[in-house]
Amino acid sequence: MKRMMGLLLSLALMTVLAVGCSNNTERQPENTPAENDVEAAAEVKQEEKIHTKVAAPSGAPTLSMIKMFKENPSLGENVEVSYESVKSPDLMASRLMSSEVDIAVVPTNLAANIYNKGIPYQLAASNVWGVLYLVSSEDINDWNDLKGKEIDTIGRGLTPDIVLRYLLSSNGIDPEKDVTLNYLGEATELASAFIAEKSKISVIPEPVLSNVLMKKADTKVVLNLQEEWAKTTNMDSSYPQASLIIRKDIIESYPEFVEAFLKEFEESINWANDYPAEAGIYSEELQTGLNSQVVEKGMERSNIKFVNAIEAKRAIETYLKILLEYSPDIVGGKLPDDDFYFKK
């Protein structure tokens, strides 16, 4: 498994000086070669840098750390951090499987999946708490009004599909018999179809939804699937759609850096919520694919908030258990054990 370039080497500093047992009692020089080696090694150690790669999928996950992406704040002496917004889910998964990325925001089920495969990451916090909304150009007031309707959505067999199917079933609607689910390739394709009135009812995620609302004035946000999830599961929060994971060797070797990163990450999330217009400007400047107006209007519905792993654990386990029941492979075949959760 690849190891991050520039991690501090574990130096064995040998300080035992060879003093013979002969009758020669001459005093050793004040600076022996061994002592000089120790001093040189210490200087090298001080000069070495921690090079850390941070990645997040485009969309709400990148917005959660957009301030860090733009400002690249200092996280300690001799620490260098590079940030990347990854557009391809397959590319992100590949980099995690090979441990090329040190810290990443990923779908929570992917975090569980790679952990269950023995890839040494720990979940440090959950930061995106669902972005799915059922919208319509028709008069839909509740779940019962969906019976007999066609619903366009994305991600067949993936988390958006499972969340929708779970909520339909929990509200007395058979996804196989009472509605017709049509799957499009991606959110932008879904949005285009709805704007062009080729779709009457769709499940559209933020921040794409904001673009739809700006371009199609008669769009009605019928159901907030995050609120429906909380009601259905009797939770006081939505589902933790995305979470921050950190390589375990970094957690163990550099606790001060990890603490500084998590503090800055939480501040970045709070800043984005407090200053959505500025977050939108940053997003546009960094060419994330989201223009400033879409980010500003969609921030509130993006449900970005920082919850550390221990506080989020119950919500995470509830979410993963439901995903496991629908599709075991999506979480790696089992619920992760307690070591999955980073403890300060």
Short mmCIF file of N, CA, C and O in Angstrom, two decimals, residues 164-219:
data_model
loop_
_atom_site.label_atom_id
_atom_site.label_comp_id
_atom_site.label_asym_id
_atom_site.label_seq_id
_atom_site.Cartn_x
_atom_site.Cartn_y
_atom_site.Cartn_z
N LEU A 164 -35.24 6.64 -1.38
CA LEU A 164 -36.58 6.83 -1.94
C LEU A 164 -37.45 5.60 -1.73
O LEU A 164 -38.60 5.71 -1.28
N ARG A 165 -36.93 4.43 -2.04
CA ARG A 165 -37.70 3.20 -1.89
C ARG A 165 -38.08 2.95 -0.42
O ARG A 165 -39.20 2.52 -0.12
N TYR A 166 -37.13 3.20 0.46
CA TYR A 166 -37.41 3.02 1.89
C TYR A 166 -38.54 3.94 2.35
O TYR A 166 -39.46 3.50 3.06
N LEU A 167 -38.50 5.19 1.92
CA LEU A 167 -39.54 6.15 2.35
C LEU A 167 -40.88 5.85 1.70
O LEU A 167 -41.93 5.99 2.34
N LEU A 168 -40.87 5.42 0.45
CA LEU A 168 -42.13 5.02 -0.20
C LEU A 168 -42.77 3.86 0.57
O LEU A 168 -43.96 3.91 0.92
N SER A 169 -41.97 2.82 0.82
CA SER A 169 -42.49 1.64 1.53
C SER A 169 -42.97 2.00 2.92
O SER A 169 -44.02 1.50 3.37
N SER A 170 -42.24 2.85 3.61
CA SER A 170 -42.60 3.23 4.98
C SER A 170 -43.88 4.05 5.03
O SER A 170 -44.51 4.16 6.08
N ASN A 171 -44.23 4.65 3.89
CA ASN A 171 -45.45 5.45 3.82
C ASN A 171 -46.56 4.75 3.03
O ASN A 171 -47.48 5.40 2.51
N GLY A 172 -46.48 3.42 2.98
CA GLY A 172 -47.58 2.62 2.43
C GLY A 172 -47.63 2.54 0.92
O GLY A 172 -48.68 2.21 0.35
N ILE A 173 -46.51 2.82 0.26
CA ILE A 173 -46.50 2.77 -1.20
C ILE A 173 -45.49 1.72 -1.66
O ILE A 173 -44.32 1.77 -1.29
N ASP A 174 -45.97 0.77 -2.44
CA ASP A 174 -45.10 -0.28 -2.97
C ASP A 174 -44.33 0.29 -4.17
O ASP A 174 -44.94 0.63 -5.19
N PRO A 175 -43.00 0.39 -4.07
CA PRO A 175 -42.23 0.97 -5.17
C PRO A 175 -42.34 0.19 -6.47
O PRO A 175 -42.10 0.75 -7.55
N GLU A 176 -42.68 -1.10 -6.38
CA GLU A 176 -42.77 -1.94 -7.57
C GLU A 176 -44.15 -1.92 -8.20
O GLU A 176 -44.28 -2.17 -9.41
N LYS A 177 -45.18 -1.61 -7.41
CA LYS A 177 -46.56 -1.73 -7.93
C LYS A 177 -47.31 -0.39 -7.97
O LYS A 177 -48.10 -0.16 -8.89
N ASP A 178 -47.08 0.44 -6.98
CA ASP A 178 -47.90 1.65 -6.85
C ASP A 178 -47.36 2.85 -7.62
O ASP A 178 -48.09 3.81 -7.86
N VAL A 179 -46.09 2.82 -7.98
CA VAL A 179 -45.49 3.91 -8.75
C VAL A 179 -44.58 3.31 -9.82
O VAL A 179 -44.23 2.13 -9.77
N THR A 180 -44.20 4.14 -10.77
CA THR A 180 -43.22 3.74 -11.79
C THR A 180 -41.98 4.59 -11.61
O THR A 180 -42.04 5.83 -11.70
N LEU A 181 -40.86 3.96 -11.33
CA LEU A 181 -39.59 4.67 -11.13
C LEU A 181 -38.77 4.61 -12.41
O LEU A 181 -38.47 3.53 -12.91
N ASN A 182 -38.44 5.79 -12.92
CA ASN A 182 -37.59 5.90 -14.11
C ASN A 182 -36.24 6.46 -13.69
O ASN A 182 -36.16 7.44 -12.95
N TYR A 183 -35.17 5.83 -14.19
CA TYR A 183 -33.83 6.23 -13.76
C TYR A 183 -33.07 6.93 -14.90
O TYR A 183 -32.96 6.39 -16.00
N LEU A 184 -32.58 8.11 -14.60
CA LEU A 184 -31.74 8.84 -15.54
C LEU A 184 -30.29 8.74 -15.10
O LEU A 184 -30.00 8.34 -13.97
N GLY A 185 -29.38 9.15 -15.99
CA GLY A 185 -27.97 8.92 -15.74
C GLY A 185 -27.38 9.69 -14.58
O GLY A 185 -26.65 9.16 -13.76
N GLU A 186 -27.69 11.00 -14.51
CA GLU A 186 -27.11 11.83 -13.46
C GLU A 186 -28.03 12.99 -13.16
O GLU A 186 -29.03 13.22 -13.87
N ALA A 187 -27.71 13.75 -12.12
CA ALA A 187 -28.59 14.81 -11.64
C ALA A 187 -28.81 15.90 -12.68
O ALA A 187 -29.93 16.43 -12.81
N THR A 188 -27.77 16.26 -13.43
CA THR A 188 -27.93 17.32 -14.42
C THR A 188 -28.87 16.89 -15.55
O THR A 188 -29.66 17.69 -16.06
N GLU A 189 -28.81 15.62 -15.93
CA GLU A 189 -29.73 15.10 -16.94
C GLU A 189 -31.16 15.11 -16.42
O GLU A 189 -32.11 15.46 -17.14
N LEU A 190 -31.32 14.74 -15.16
CA LEU A 190 -32.63 14.76 -14.52
C LEU A 190 -33.19 16.17 -14.48
O LEU A 190 -34.37 16.41 -14.79
N ALA A 191 -32.35 17.13 -14.11
CA ALA A 191 -32.78 18.53 -14.04
C ALA A 191 -33.20 19.04 -15.41
O ALA A 191 -34.23 19.74 -15.54
N SER A 192 -32.43 18.71 -16.43
CA SER A 192 -32.76 19.16 -17.79
C SER A 192 -34.10 18.61 -18.24
O SER A 192 -34.90 19.32 -18.87
N ALA A 193 -34.36 17.35 -17.91
CA ALA A 193 -35.63 16.73 -18.30
C ALA A 193 -36.79 17.41 -17.59
O ALA A 193 -37.86 17.64 -18.19
N PHE A 194 -36.61 17.77 -16.34
CA PHE A 194 -37.68 18.42 -15.59
C PHE A 194 -37.92 19.83 -16.12
O PHE A 194 -39.08 20.25 -16.29
N ILE A 195 -36.87 20.56 -16.37
CA ILE A 195 -37.00 21.92 -16.89
C ILE A 195 -37.70 21.91 -18.25
O ILE A 195 -38.52 22.79 -18.56
N ALA A 196 -37.39 20.91 -19.06
CA ALA A 196 -38.00 20.79 -20.40
C ALA A 196 -39.40 20.19 -20.35
O ALA A 196 -40.00 19.94 -21.40
N GLU A 197 -39.90 19.92 -19.14
CA GLU A 197 -41.23 19.36 -18.91
C GLU A 197 -41.38 17.95 -19.49
O GLU A 197 -42.49 17.50 -19.77
N LYS A 198 -40.26 17.27 -19.62
CA LYS A 198 -40.31 15.85 -19.98
C LYS A 198 -40.54 14.98 -18.75
O LYS A 198 -40.85 13.80 -18.86
N SER A 199 -40.35 15.59 -17.59
CA SER A 199 -40.61 14.91 -16.32
C SER A 199 -41.56 15.77 -15.50
O SER A 199 -41.38 16.99 -15.42
N LYS A 200 -42.53 15.14 -14.88
CA LYS A 200 -43.51 15.87 -14.06
C LYS A 200 -43.19 15.77 -12.58
O LYS A 200 -43.48 16.68 -11.81
N ILE A 201 -42.60 14.65 -12.19
CA ILE A 201 -42.24 14.42 -10.79
C ILE A 201 -40.82 13.87 -10.76
O ILE A 201 -40.53 12.87 -11.44
N SER A 202 -39.95 14.49 -10.00
CA SER A 202 -38.55 14.05 -9.96
C SER A 202 -37.99 14.15 -8.56
O SER A 202 -38.45 14.97 -7.74
N VAL A 203 -36.99 13.34 -8.28
CA VAL A 203 -36.20 13.48 -7.06
C VAL A 203 -34.87 14.11 -7.47
O VAL A 203 -34.06 13.49 -8.15
N ILE A 204 -34.68 15.36 -7.08
CA ILE A 204 -33.53 16.14 -7.54
C ILE A 204 -32.70 16.58 -6.34
O ILE A 204 -33.23 17.11 -5.37
N PRO A 205 -31.38 16.37 -6.39
CA PRO A 205 -30.52 16.78 -5.27
C PRO A 205 -30.06 18.23 -5.41
O PRO A 205 -30.00 18.79 -6.50
N GLU A 206 -29.73 18.83 -4.27
CA GLU A 206 -28.99 20.08 -4.30
C GLU A 206 -27.53 19.76 -4.58
O GLU A 206 -27.07 18.67 -4.25
N PRO A 207 -26.79 20.69 -5.20
CA PRO A 207 -27.18 22.06 -5.57
C PRO A 207 -27.86 22.17 -6.93
O PRO A 207 -28.20 23.27 -7.35
N VAL A 208 -28.06 21.03 -7.63
CA VAL A 208 -28.72 21.08 -8.94
C VAL A 208 -30.14 21.62 -8.82
O VAL A 208 -30.63 22.34 -9.71
N LEU A 209 -30.81 21.31 -7.72
CA LEU A 209 -32.19 21.76 -7.53
C LEU A 209 -32.30 23.28 -7.62
O LEU A 209 -33.27 23.80 -8.20
N SER A 210 -31.35 24.00 -7.07
CA SER A 210 -31.42 25.47 -7.12
C SER A 210 -31.43 25.98 -8.55
O SER A 210 -32.10 26.96 -8.87
N ASN A 211 -30.68 25.32 -9.41
CA ASN A 211 -30.67 25.70 -10.82
C ASN A 211 -32.04 25.47 -11.45
O ASN A 211 -32.52 26.28 -12.25
N VAL A 212 -32.70 24.37 -11.07
CA VAL A 212 -34.04 24.08 -11.56
C VAL A 212 -35.02 25.16 -11.10
O VAL A 212 -35.83 25.66 -11.89
N LEU A 213 -34.95 25.51 -9.83
CA LEU A 213 -35.88 26.50 -9.28
C LEU A 213 -35.71 27.86 -9.93
O LEU A 213 -36.68 28.62 -10.10
N MET A 214 -34.48 28.20 -10.34
CA MET A 214 -34.25 29.48 -11.01
C MET A 214 -34.77 29.47 -12.44
O MET A 214 -35.21 30.49 -12.96
N LYS A 215 -34.73 28.31 -13.09
CA LYS A 215 -35.10 28.23 -14.51
C LYS A 215 -36.54 27.83 -14.76
O LYS A 215 -37.07 28.05 -15.86
N LYS A 216 -37.18 27.24 -13.75
CA LYS A 216 -38.57 26.80 -13.92
C LYS A 216 -39.38 27.27 -12.71
O LYS A 216 -39.39 26.63 -11.65
N ALA A 217 -40.03 28.39 -12.87
CA ALA A 217 -40.67 29.09 -11.74
C ALA A 217 -41.81 28.32 -11.11
O ALA A 217 -42.11 28.52 -9.93
N ASP A 218 -42.47 27.45 -11.86
CA ASP A 218 -43.63 26.73 -11.30
C ASP A 218 -43.24 25.45 -10.57
O ASP A 218 -44.10 24.65 -10.20
N THR A 219 -41.95 25.23 -10.36
CA THR A 219 -41.49 24.04 -9.66
C THR A 219 -41.94 24.07 -8.20
O THR A 219 -41.76 25.06 -7.51
#
